[in-house]
Short mmCIF file of C-alpha atoms (C1' of nucleotides) in Angstrom, two decimals:
data_model
loop_
_atom_site.label_atom_id
_atom_site.label_comp_id
_atom_site.label_asym_id
_atom_site.label_seq_id
_atom_site.Cartn_x
_atom_site.Cartn_y
_atom_site.Cartn_z
CA MET A 141 169.02 52.19 80.39
CA LYS A 142 167.19 51.16 77.18
CA ASN A 143 164.75 48.61 78.40
CA ALA A 144 162.51 47.47 75.57
CA SER A 145 162.10 43.72 75.60
CA ALA A 146 162.26 42.07 72.20
CA TYR A 147 160.53 39.09 70.72
CA TYR A 148 162.67 36.50 68.99
CA GLU A 149 162.45 32.98 67.68
CA HIS A 150 163.91 29.97 69.41
CA SER A 151 162.78 26.36 69.16
CA CYS A 152 162.35 24.11 72.19
CA VAL A 153 163.35 21.16 70.00
CA THR A 154 166.88 22.42 69.53
CA CYS A 155 167.13 24.47 72.72
CA ASN A 156 170.39 23.94 74.53
CA ALA A 157 169.26 25.34 77.85
CA ARG A 158 166.30 22.95 77.87
CA MET A 159 168.66 20.01 78.24
CA HIS A 160 169.71 21.36 81.63
CA SER A 161 166.19 22.12 82.75
CA VAL A 162 163.15 20.24 84.03
CA PHE A 163 162.04 20.00 80.40
CA SER A 164 164.96 17.74 79.48
CA VAL A 165 162.59 14.81 80.07
CA ILE A 166 160.13 15.98 77.40
CA GLN A 167 160.53 14.29 74.04
CA GLY A 168 159.10 13.85 70.54
CA ASP A 169 155.66 15.24 69.81
CA HIS A 170 155.33 16.76 73.25
CA LEU A 171 158.37 18.82 72.53
CA SER A 172 157.03 20.41 69.37
CA GLU A 173 153.73 20.89 71.19
CA LEU A 174 155.57 22.67 73.99
CA ASN A 175 157.15 24.85 71.37
CA LEU A 176 153.71 25.95 70.18
CA HIS A 177 152.76 27.07 73.67
CA LYS A 178 155.69 29.34 74.37
CA SER A 179 157.06 32.64 73.22
CA CYS A 180 160.56 34.06 73.58
CA THR A 181 161.64 37.42 74.94
CA THR A 182 164.89 39.14 75.66
CA TYR A 183 165.49 41.39 78.64
CA LYS A 184 168.21 43.95 79.02
CA LYS A 185 170.35 44.18 82.13
CA GLY A 186 168.38 45.76 84.96
CA GLN A 187 165.02 45.06 83.41
CA LEU A 188 162.12 43.74 85.48
CA ILE A 189 160.87 40.33 84.34
CA PHE A 190 158.07 40.04 86.85
CA SER A 191 157.11 41.86 89.96
CA GLU A 192 156.27 41.09 93.59
CA ASN A 193 152.49 40.70 94.05
CA GLY A 194 151.92 40.21 90.33
CA LEU A 195 149.82 37.35 88.97
CA PRO A 196 151.75 34.71 87.03
CA MET A 197 150.72 34.38 83.41
CA GLY A 198 153.14 31.65 82.51
CA LEU A 199 156.28 29.82 83.37
CA PHE A 200 159.59 31.48 82.57
CA CYS A 201 162.38 29.32 81.19
CA VAL A 202 165.74 30.99 81.17
CA ASN A 203 167.58 30.39 77.95
CA SER A 204 170.62 32.50 78.76
CA GLY A 205 171.61 35.25 81.15
CA LYS A 206 171.53 35.71 84.89
CA ILE A 207 168.55 36.80 86.99
CA LYS A 208 168.03 37.68 90.64
CA LEU A 209 164.89 36.91 92.59
CA SER A 210 164.39 39.35 95.40
CA THR A 211 161.76 40.65 97.73
CA THR A 212 161.28 43.83 99.73
CA GLY A 213 161.52 43.66 103.51
CA PRO A 214 159.34 45.54 105.99
CA ASP A 215 161.59 48.62 105.95
CA GLY A 216 161.97 48.69 102.19
CA LYS A 217 165.31 46.92 102.08
CA GLU A 218 165.82 44.41 99.31
CA GLN A 219 166.48 40.74 100.07
CA ILE A 220 167.93 38.56 97.33
CA LEU A 221 166.44 35.09 97.71
CA ARG A 222 167.59 33.14 94.67
CA LEU A 223 169.95 33.47 91.75
CA VAL A 224 168.94 32.01 88.44
CA LYS A 225 170.77 31.06 85.25
CA GLY A 226 170.22 29.44 81.85
CA GLY A 227 168.34 26.15 82.16
CA ASP A 228 166.48 27.30 85.26
CA ILE A 229 162.76 27.85 85.46
CA LEU A 230 161.33 30.94 87.05
CA GLY A 231 158.01 31.80 88.60
CA TYR A 232 156.99 28.19 89.13
CA ARG A 233 156.19 28.54 92.84
CA ALA A 234 153.41 31.07 92.34
CA LEU A 235 152.09 29.06 89.39
CA LEU A 236 151.98 25.74 91.23
CA SER A 237 150.27 27.19 94.27
CA SER A 238 147.87 29.54 92.47
CA ASP A 239 149.50 32.39 94.33
CA ARG A 240 150.86 35.78 93.38
CA TYR A 241 154.59 36.29 93.02
CA HIS A 242 156.24 36.98 96.33
CA CYS A 243 159.53 37.88 94.62
CA SER A 244 160.50 40.19 91.82
CA ALA A 245 162.76 38.93 89.05
CA VAL A 246 165.32 41.32 87.61
CA ALA A 247 167.86 40.63 84.87
CA LEU A 248 171.43 40.89 86.17
CA GLU A 249 172.66 40.92 82.58
CA ASP A 250 171.04 40.66 79.16
CA CYS A 251 168.85 37.56 79.13
CA SER A 252 166.77 35.52 76.77
CA VAL A 253 163.79 33.88 78.35
CA CYS A 254 160.87 31.79 77.08
CA ILE A 255 157.40 32.00 78.57
CA VAL A 256 155.32 28.83 78.55
CA ASP A 257 151.57 29.21 78.70
CA LYS A 258 150.34 28.70 82.24
CA GLN A 259 147.51 26.26 81.51
CA TYR A 260 149.62 24.22 79.15
CA PHE A 261 152.45 23.95 81.65
CA LEU A 262 150.15 22.82 84.45
CA LYS A 263 148.52 20.27 82.14
CA LEU A 264 151.90 18.98 80.98
CA ALA A 265 153.25 18.80 84.53
CA LEU A 266 150.34 16.60 85.57
CA GLU A 267 150.38 14.40 82.47
CA GLN A 268 154.09 13.79 82.05
CA LYS A 269 155.29 11.94 85.10
CA GLU A 270 158.95 12.56 84.41
CA LEU A 271 158.28 16.30 84.26
CA CYS A 272 156.28 16.10 87.47
CA VAL A 273 159.16 14.33 89.19
CA ALA A 274 161.62 16.91 87.85
CA ILE A 275 159.46 19.71 89.25
CA PHE A 276 159.23 17.95 92.62
CA LYS A 277 163.00 17.76 92.66
CA LYS A 278 163.47 21.37 91.62
CA ILE A 279 161.18 22.82 94.26
CA SER A 280 162.56 20.44 96.90
CA GLU A 281 166.06 21.68 96.16
CA ASP A 282 164.96 25.29 96.39
CA LEU A 283 163.33 24.54 99.75
CA LYS A 284 166.49 22.84 100.97
CA HIS A 285 168.61 25.81 99.92
CA ALA A 286 166.24 28.23 101.58
CA GLU A 287 166.40 26.27 104.83
CA GLN A 288 170.19 26.14 104.69
CA HIS A 289 170.12 29.90 104.19
CA ILE A 290 167.96 30.17 107.33
CA VAL A 291 170.54 28.24 109.36
CA SER A 292 173.35 30.48 108.10
CA LEU A 293 171.49 33.70 108.83
CA SER A 294 170.54 32.42 112.23
CA GLN A 295 173.85 30.97 113.37
CA LYS A 296 176.75 32.41 111.41
CA ASN A 297 178.37 35.79 111.71
CA VAL A 298 178.62 38.19 108.79
CA ARG A 299 182.18 37.16 107.92
CA GLU A 300 181.20 33.50 107.63
CA ARG A 301 178.10 34.35 105.63
CA MET A 302 180.09 36.52 103.24
CA ALA A 303 182.54 33.69 102.58
CA GLU A 304 179.63 31.33 102.09
CA ALA A 305 177.97 33.75 99.69
CA ILE A 306 181.08 33.97 97.53
CA LEU A 307 181.21 30.17 97.40
CA PHE A 308 177.52 30.16 96.50
CA PHE A 309 178.10 32.61 93.65
CA LYS A 310 180.85 30.34 92.41
CA ALA A 311 178.67 27.22 92.68
CA THR A 312 175.84 28.94 90.85
CA TYR A 313 177.57 30.83 88.07
CA GLY A 314 181.12 29.45 88.02
CA PHE A 315 184.22 31.24 86.85
CA ASP A 316 185.32 33.27 83.86
CA ALA A 317 187.79 31.69 81.44
CA ASP A 318 190.67 32.30 83.87
CA GLY A 319 189.18 29.75 86.27
CA GLN A 320 189.39 32.17 89.20
CA THR A 321 187.22 35.20 88.57
CA LEU A 322 183.53 34.86 89.46
CA ALA A 323 181.38 34.91 86.32
CA ILE A 324 178.81 37.10 88.04
CA GLN A 325 179.10 40.78 88.78
CA LEU A 326 176.98 42.08 91.61
CA SER A 327 177.10 45.48 93.24
CA ARG A 328 178.27 45.62 96.84
CA GLU A 329 174.73 46.50 97.79
CA GLU A 330 173.38 43.40 96.03
CA ILE A 331 175.94 41.23 97.80
CA ALA A 332 174.86 42.79 101.10
CA ASP A 333 171.21 42.13 100.21
CA PHE A 334 172.03 38.49 99.69
CA VAL A 335 174.25 38.08 102.76
CA GLY A 336 171.88 39.94 105.02
CA THR A 337 174.10 42.79 106.15
CA SER A 338 174.64 46.49 105.50
CA THR A 339 176.34 47.66 102.32
CA GLU A 340 179.21 49.13 104.34
CA SER A 341 179.82 45.87 106.17
CA ALA A 342 179.81 44.00 102.89
CA ILE A 343 182.36 46.42 101.43
CA ARG A 344 184.51 46.13 104.54
CA LEU A 345 184.43 42.33 104.57
CA LEU A 346 185.38 42.08 100.90
CA SER A 347 188.20 44.51 101.54
CA GLU A 348 189.34 42.37 104.50
CA PHE A 349 189.20 39.17 102.43
CA ASN A 350 191.30 41.00 99.87
CA GLY A 351 193.83 41.93 102.57
CA ASP A 352 193.83 38.34 103.82
CA LYS A 353 194.70 37.11 100.29
CA ILE A 354 191.48 35.07 100.15
CA ILE A 355 190.08 37.00 97.23
CA GLU A 356 191.30 39.73 94.90
CA LEU A 357 189.12 42.62 93.86
CA VAL A 358 189.60 43.23 90.14
CA GLY A 359 187.48 46.28 89.46
CA LYS A 360 184.02 45.19 90.57
CA LYS A 361 184.79 41.57 89.96
CA ILE A 362 185.85 39.04 92.57
CA LYS A 363 188.70 36.62 92.00
CA ILE A 364 189.02 33.67 94.38
CA VAL A 365 192.72 33.18 95.06
CA ASN A 366 192.58 30.88 98.09
CA ILE A 367 189.50 28.72 97.97
CA ALA A 368 190.61 26.48 100.85
CA LYS A 369 190.86 29.50 103.13
CA LEU A 370 187.53 30.77 101.82
CA GLU A 371 185.86 27.47 102.65
CA LYS A 372 187.38 27.50 106.10
CA THR A 373 186.21 31.07 106.63
CA ALA A 374 182.70 30.03 105.60
CA ASN A 375 182.55 27.51 108.47
CA LEU A 376 180.71 25.07 106.24
CA LEU A 377 178.62 22.21 107.49
CA TYR A 378 177.32 20.72 104.30
CA MET B 229 161.40 9.61 129.46
CA LYS B 230 159.78 6.32 128.40
CA ASN B 231 160.12 6.33 124.67
CA ALA B 232 158.74 3.12 123.20
CA SER B 233 156.64 3.84 120.11
CA ALA B 234 153.48 1.81 119.86
CA TYR B 235 151.61 0.40 116.92
CA TYR B 236 147.91 1.07 116.75
CA GLU B 237 145.02 0.82 114.33
CA HIS B 238 143.52 3.78 112.52
CA SER B 239 141.71 3.79 109.20
CA CYS B 240 142.38 6.35 106.47
CA VAL B 241 138.73 6.08 105.45
CA THR B 242 137.50 7.59 108.68
CA CYS B 243 140.59 9.62 109.55
CA ASN B 244 139.76 13.10 110.70
CA ALA B 245 143.23 14.54 110.21
CA ARG B 246 143.22 13.33 106.60
CA MET B 247 140.48 15.80 105.74
CA HIS B 248 142.88 18.64 106.53
CA SER B 249 145.78 17.10 104.64
CA VAL B 250 146.90 16.66 101.04
CA PHE B 251 145.05 13.32 101.11
CA SER B 252 141.67 15.03 101.46
CA VAL B 253 141.40 14.73 97.67
CA ILE B 254 141.67 10.93 97.72
CA GLN B 255 138.36 9.07 97.55
CA GLY B 256 136.64 5.71 97.25
CA ASP B 257 138.74 2.68 96.34
CA HIS B 258 141.95 4.66 96.41
CA LEU B 259 141.30 5.48 100.01
CA SER B 260 141.00 1.89 101.17
CA GLU B 261 144.04 1.10 99.01
CA LEU B 262 145.94 3.89 100.78
CA ASN B 263 144.89 2.34 104.05
CA LEU B 264 146.54 -0.94 103.06
CA HIS B 265 149.85 0.81 102.43
CA LYS B 266 150.22 2.55 105.74
CA SER B 267 150.86 1.72 109.34
CA CYS B 268 150.24 3.80 112.45
CA THR B 269 152.60 4.61 115.28
CA THR B 270 152.51 6.74 118.37
CA TYR B 271 155.43 8.76 119.67
CA LYS B 272 155.92 10.09 123.15
CA LYS B 273 156.92 13.66 123.85
CA GLY B 274 160.61 14.14 123.09
CA GLN B 275 160.87 11.07 120.89
CA LEU B 276 162.75 11.18 117.60
CA ILE B 277 160.56 10.43 114.58
CA PHE B 278 163.31 10.62 111.99
CA SER B 279 166.81 11.89 111.96
CA GLU B 280 168.99 14.28 109.95
CA ASN B 281 170.89 12.38 107.22
CA GLY B 282 168.58 9.37 107.44
CA LEU B 283 167.00 7.80 104.37
CA PRO B 284 163.25 8.21 104.08
CA MET B 285 161.32 4.96 104.14
CA GLY B 286 157.91 6.46 103.82
CA LEU B 287 155.75 9.52 104.15
CA PHE B 288 154.65 10.54 107.65
CA CYS B 289 151.10 11.78 108.10
CA VAL B 290 150.46 13.42 111.40
CA ASN B 291 147.21 12.32 112.91
CA SER B 292 147.51 14.26 116.14
CA GLY B 293 150.18 15.94 118.20
CA LYS B 294 152.82 18.60 117.55
CA ILE B 295 156.24 18.03 115.99
CA LYS B 296 159.30 20.20 115.40
CA LEU B 297 161.57 19.92 112.38
CA SER B 298 165.04 21.07 113.18
CA THR B 299 168.58 20.85 111.92
CA THR B 300 171.99 21.24 113.50
CA GLY B 301 174.10 24.24 112.52
CA PRO B 302 177.87 24.28 111.94
CA ASP B 303 178.65 24.84 115.62
CA GLY B 304 176.19 22.26 116.90
CA LYS B 305 173.39 24.69 117.66
CA GLU B 306 169.88 23.58 116.82
CA GLN B 307 167.75 25.49 114.31
CA ILE B 308 164.01 24.91 114.27
CA LEU B 309 162.82 25.13 110.68
CA ARG B 310 159.20 24.07 110.69
CA LEU B 311 156.44 23.28 113.14
CA VAL B 312 154.00 20.55 112.28
CA LYS B 313 150.55 19.56 113.52
CA GLY B 314 147.73 17.10 112.84
CA GLY B 315 146.84 16.98 109.15
CA ASP B 316 150.35 17.86 108.06
CA ILE B 317 152.62 15.58 106.13
CA LEU B 318 156.22 15.09 107.16
CA GLY B 319 159.34 13.97 105.35
CA TYR B 320 157.94 14.66 101.91
CA ARG B 321 160.84 16.83 100.72
CA ALA B 322 163.46 14.10 101.03
CA LEU B 323 161.05 11.61 99.48
CA LEU B 324 160.19 13.75 96.47
CA SER B 325 163.79 14.60 95.72
CA SER B 326 165.34 11.19 96.44
CA ASP B 327 167.42 12.85 99.10
CA ARG B 328 168.24 12.11 102.71
CA TYR B 329 166.50 14.03 105.46
CA HIS B 330 168.17 17.35 106.17
CA CYS B 331 166.06 17.86 109.29
CA SER B 332 165.27 15.80 112.32
CA ALA B 333 161.67 15.44 113.49
CA VAL B 334 161.01 15.36 117.22
CA ALA B 335 157.63 15.06 118.95
CA LEU B 336 156.84 18.16 121.01
CA GLU B 337 154.05 16.23 122.71
CA ASP B 338 152.58 12.75 122.40
CA CYS B 339 151.74 12.15 118.74
CA SER B 340 150.04 9.65 116.55
CA VAL B 341 151.47 9.39 113.08
CA CYS B 342 150.85 7.16 110.06
CA ILE B 343 153.59 6.09 107.71
CA VAL B 344 152.67 5.58 104.08
CA ASP B 345 154.83 3.28 102.00
CA LYS B 346 157.30 5.28 99.95
CA GLN B 347 156.74 3.59 96.59
CA TYR B 348 152.99 3.67 96.95
CA PHE B 349 152.98 7.33 97.86
CA LEU B 350 155.13 8.28 94.88
CA LYS B 351 152.95 6.20 92.56
CA LEU B 352 149.77 7.75 93.97
CA ALA B 353 151.18 11.28 93.76
CA LEU B 354 151.90 10.81 90.06
CA GLU B 355 148.62 9.08 89.25
CA GLN B 356 146.16 11.21 91.19
CA LYS B 357 146.30 14.68 89.76
CA GLU B 358 144.47 16.27 92.65
CA LEU B 359 147.00 14.82 95.06
CA CYS B 360 149.83 16.02 92.87
CA VAL B 361 148.38 19.54 92.87
CA ALA B 362 147.94 19.39 96.65
CA ILE B 363 151.59 18.40 97.05
CA PHE B 364 152.69 21.22 94.75
CA LYS B 365 150.74 23.62 96.92
CA LYS B 366 152.09 22.22 100.16
CA ILE B 367 155.73 22.41 99.15
CA SER B 368 155.22 25.83 97.57
CA GLU B 369 153.81 27.12 100.82
CA ASP B 370 156.72 25.72 102.79
CA LEU B 371 159.11 27.41 100.37
CA LYS B 372 157.27 30.69 100.72
CA HIS B 373 157.40 30.48 104.52
CA ALA B 374 161.09 29.64 104.44
CA GLU B 375 161.78 32.65 102.24
CA GLN B 376 159.77 34.92 104.51
CA HIS B 377 161.82 33.57 107.41
CA ILE B 378 164.97 34.49 105.47
CA VAL B 379 163.78 38.08 105.10
CA SER B 380 163.00 38.32 108.83
CA LEU B 381 166.36 36.89 109.89
CA SER B 382 168.12 39.17 107.48
CA GLN B 383 166.33 42.41 108.14
CA LYS B 384 164.61 42.37 111.49
CA ASN B 385 166.09 42.73 114.95
CA VAL B 386 165.64 40.12 117.66
CA ARG B 387 162.73 41.94 119.28
CA GLU B 388 160.78 42.06 116.03
CA ARG B 389 161.57 38.43 115.27
CA MET B 390 160.45 37.32 118.72
CA ALA B 391 157.11 39.07 118.30
CA GLU B 392 156.77 37.51 114.87
CA ALA B 393 157.59 34.07 116.27
CA ILE B 394 154.87 34.33 118.90
CA LEU B 395 152.39 35.28 116.18
CA PHE B 396 153.63 32.34 114.13
CA PHE B 397 153.11 29.95 117.04
CA LYS B 398 149.60 31.31 117.37
CA ALA B 399 148.92 30.96 113.63
CA THR B 400 150.23 27.39 113.63
CA TYR B 401 148.83 25.92 116.83
CA GLY B 402 146.22 28.41 117.98
CA PHE B 403 145.08 29.03 121.53
CA ASP B 404 143.95 26.96 124.48
CA ALA B 405 140.28 27.08 125.45
CA ASP B 406 140.73 30.52 127.06
CA GLY B 407 141.37 32.04 123.63
CA GLN B 408 144.57 33.73 124.82
CA THR B 409 147.11 31.15 125.89
CA LEU B 410 149.25 29.61 123.13
CA ALA B 411 148.39 25.94 122.65
CA ILE B 412 152.07 25.08 122.26
CA GLN B 413 154.63 24.89 125.01
CA LEU B 414 158.23 25.35 123.93
CA SER B 415 161.27 25.78 126.12
CA ARG B 416 163.00 29.16 126.02
CA GLU B 417 165.85 27.43 124.26
CA GLU B 418 163.53 26.08 121.56
CA ILE B 419 162.03 29.52 121.08
CA ALA B 420 165.55 30.91 120.73
CA ASP B 421 166.39 28.18 118.22
CA PHE B 422 163.42 29.22 116.15
CA VAL B 423 163.96 32.97 116.42
CA GLY B 424 167.68 32.73 115.75
CA THR B 425 169.04 34.21 118.96
CA SER B 426 170.65 33.11 122.22
CA THR B 427 168.59 31.51 124.97
CA GLU B 428 169.34 34.41 127.31
CA SER B 429 168.16 36.98 124.77
CA ALA B 430 164.97 35.00 124.22
CA ILE B 431 164.31 34.88 127.97
CA ARG B 432 165.02 38.60 128.29
CA LEU B 433 162.72 39.53 125.40
CA LEU B 434 159.84 37.45 126.75
CA SER B 435 160.34 39.06 130.12
CA GLU B 436 160.32 42.49 128.45
CA PHE B 437 157.12 41.69 126.53
CA ASN B 438 155.66 40.61 129.85
CA GLY B 439 156.67 43.93 131.39
CA ASP B 440 155.22 45.79 128.40
CA LYS B 441 151.87 44.00 128.91
CA ILE B 442 152.09 42.43 125.46
CA ILE B 443 152.16 38.91 126.80
CA GLU B 444 151.82 37.23 130.16
CA LEU B 445 154.01 34.38 131.26
CA VAL B 446 151.87 31.76 132.93
CA GLY B 447 154.37 29.18 134.09
CA LYS B 448 156.06 28.12 130.85
CA LYS B 449 153.07 29.07 128.77
CA ILE B 450 152.61 32.30 126.89
CA LYS B 451 149.39 34.25 126.99
CA ILE B 452 148.88 36.97 124.39
CA VAL B 453 147.19 39.88 126.12
CA ASN B 454 147.71 42.64 123.53
CA ILE B 455 147.80 41.21 120.05
CA ALA B 456 147.67 44.61 118.33
CA LYS B 457 150.81 45.69 120.15
CA LEU B 458 152.40 42.34 119.39
CA GLU B 459 151.71 42.77 115.68
CA LYS B 460 153.10 46.27 115.78
CA THR B 461 156.21 45.03 117.56
CA ALA B 462 156.65 42.34 114.89
CA ASN B 463 156.93 45.04 112.19
CA LEU B 464 154.96 42.86 109.81
CA LEU B 465 154.97 43.19 106.07
CA TYR B 466 152.72 40.41 104.99
"C1'" DC C 73 159.60 15.07 150.99
"C1'" DG C 74 164.00 16.50 149.78
"C1'" DG C 75 167.78 17.13 146.90
"C1'" DA C 76 170.12 17.49 142.37
"C1'" DG C 77 170.19 18.96 137.94
"C1'" DA C 78 167.96 21.50 134.58
"C1'" DA C 79 165.48 25.56 133.16
"C1'" DT C 80 164.60 30.29 133.85
"C1'" DA C 81 165.94 34.82 135.17
"C1'" DT C 82 168.83 38.92 135.42
"C1'" DG C 83 172.99 41.77 135.67
"C1'" DA C 84 177.60 43.06 133.83
"C1'" DT C 85 180.57 43.08 130.13
"C1'" DA C 86 182.44 42.10 125.60
"C1'" DA C 87 181.97 41.53 120.83
"C1'" DA C 88 179.72 42.12 116.54
"C1'" DT C 89 177.49 44.98 113.51
"C1'" DA C 90 174.91 49.08 111.98
"C1'" DT C 91 174.93 53.77 111.32
"C1'" DC C 92 176.79 58.15 110.29
"C1'" DA C 93 180.27 60.92 108.19
"C1'" DT C 94 183.43 61.83 104.66
"C1'" DA C 95 186.68 60.70 101.04
"C1'" DT C 96 187.72 58.65 96.74
"C1'" DT C 97 186.86 56.31 92.59
"C1'" DC C 98 184.15 54.92 88.83
"C1'" DC C 99 181.22 55.48 84.83
"C1'" DG C 100 177.68 57.02 81.54
"C1'" DG C 101 176.31 60.94 78.91
"C1'" DC C 102 177.47 65.01 76.61
"C1'" DG D 147 187.94 64.45 77.91
"C1'" DC D 148 185.15 66.07 81.54
"C1'" DC D 149 181.33 66.65 84.61
"C1'" DG D 150 178.08 64.94 88.06
"C1'" DG D 151 175.93 61.43 90.37
"C1'" DA D 152 176.42 56.92 91.90
"C1'" DA D 153 179.24 53.29 93.80
"C1'" DT D 154 183.00 52.12 96.62
"C1'" DA D 155 185.96 52.80 100.47
"C1'" DT D 156 187.23 53.77 105.24
"C1'" DG D 157 187.10 55.86 109.83
"C1'" DA D 158 184.48 57.01 114.11
"C1'" DT D 159 180.77 56.02 116.91
"C1'" DA D 160 176.42 54.05 118.54
"C1'" DT D 161 173.56 50.19 119.04
"C1'" DT D 162 172.44 45.61 119.25
"C1'" DT D 163 173.26 41.21 120.75
"C1'" DA D 164 176.09 37.47 122.62
"C1'" DT D 165 178.62 35.85 126.30
"C1'" DC D 166 179.84 35.19 130.97
"C1'" DA D 167 178.49 35.08 135.72
"C1'" DT D 168 175.36 34.20 139.24
"C1'" DA D 169 170.83 33.71 141.37
"C1'" DT D 170 166.44 31.66 141.60
"C1'" DT D 171 162.92 28.53 140.43
"C1'" DC D 172 161.17 24.39 138.73
"C1'" DT D 173 160.88 19.40 138.13
"C1'" DC D 174 161.74 14.88 138.33
"C1'" DC D 175 162.97 10.93 140.81
"C1'" DG D 176 164.44 8.24 144.63
#
DNA sequence: CGGAGAATATGATAAATATCATATTCCGGC
DNA sequence: GCCGGAATATGATATTTATCATATTCTCCG
C-alpha cells in the first residue's frame, strides 16, 4: 500500500465537518485563529494516524473518512474500541489527561484530518465555555458507550453482540445510497476484534444471520434486510 | 436494614477528602462559596444514593465510605462498572452531558457524602480552569479504565479476569491494617457482577485461588498471600 | 438460642465458544 | 489472465463456562 500522507489546504471557516464537531460552537475571530493553529493531512486506507503509547502532539479533527481506534490485548490480539468519522475529534483523551495514547488510530479508508496545535487547543478549551461544554459532552458520551460495551461483553452471548455490533456500525456510519448496505467495510477479523470473539465465530455468525434472512452478504459488504429481527437478536436494553 | 439518610455538618474548607478530589485546586473565597452550595448526607450500607435513569440534581462528593456504581443488563443481571471511595466525585458524567444517570450508586458501607448544587458546580467548572482540567483528567481516567475493562472482558478468560479484579480491588481500596487483607468486602455475587461471570464460577475461582495459595479466604474477606502469582495469573498488560 | 432464609460451596451436566484443520474464494501485482 | 498469499468459509473437536442440583454454612431476627 502507498502510504505517504499529504499536506493540503482546508479552512476551518468554511469546513463542513466542523459544523458537526465540538468546534461548531467556535465563531468569528476565534475561528480564523483556530485556522492558524492547525494543519491538514490526508491518510490512505490502512495508514497509521497515531500509535499506542505515543505522546499526543495535537488534536486530530476528522474532516472525512473513517478511522478505527484499537488497542492490543495481553496476548497480542487487537481490540477495536471506537469507530470515528468526519466531524469527530481524535486523540482528545490523552491530550486532556496529559497521558500517552492508549489506542492506535488507523484509517479504514482514505481520510482527511486536521491537526490542531496541542497548547492552542487546551487554551481554547479552557477559554471558550461552549467548547468546554462540548468536550465534556463528547467525552461523557464516549464513557457511556464504553460502559454499555462492558455490559454487553459481560452479559450477552456472541450472537447478541454480533447483532448489536451490526446495529452499531449502522448507527455510526449509516447506509450506502440503497438505504440497506452498511457504509463501512470491515474485515471479518476486524468485526471479531470489535465484538470480542474469534474470527471464525464472527464468520460463522454472519453466515448464520445470512441464512436467517437477517442480513445479506454482498461481497464483503453487509446489507441489513430485516432490521426488526436484527434488533430482536441483539437483545437490546437501551 | 435501617436506611434513613441523615443530614450533618461538614465544611469544605477543612474537608480532608477534598484534598484528594478534583476540588483540591479550589482555594480561598471560592472554597467558602463552594461550602454554601453544598449539603452533607450520610448513607447506610446498602442504601441507594441515586438510581439508573434518574435526573441528576447535583454532584456527589464522597467524604468517606465505599460505593459501587452499577447498571442492569438486558436480562436483569447487575453489572458493576466503577468502585468509588472518599475523595471521589460521583454522578459527574450525567451532569456534564445533561443526561440521566445510566448507573445506580449504592453504598457498600456507611458513607458520608456531600451534594454540590448542579448549577453552581457547572458554573465553577467553567470558571475555574484548574477545576476544569481536574475534571478532564478524572473523566479521561474513567474512560481509560472502562476501555481497559473492555479489553479484559473481550480477551481474557474468567480466571485471568478474577485475578485482575482482586488486584483492582486492592488498587482501589487497599489493605486492612495487616497489609494483606483487602479493605473491601463484596459478596461473591458482587464480585461476579464485576468480573462478568456467574456467581458459581466466581465462588469456584476464589476457592481455586485459595487452594493454589494465591489468596486466603478469611470469612468473607480476601487476603492476598502471593501477589506475584496473582499478577501472573491476571496476565497483565499494563 | 433456635430456626429460616440467604450466601457460600461443590459436583454433574449442558451449552457456548475457541481452536484446529482444510477447503474455497478473493484480490493485488505482474 | 494468472499466480500466490490472504481472507473467507465450514466442519470436527476441545475447552471453557454456565446452568442445574444439592449440601453446608452463615446471619439475622424473633
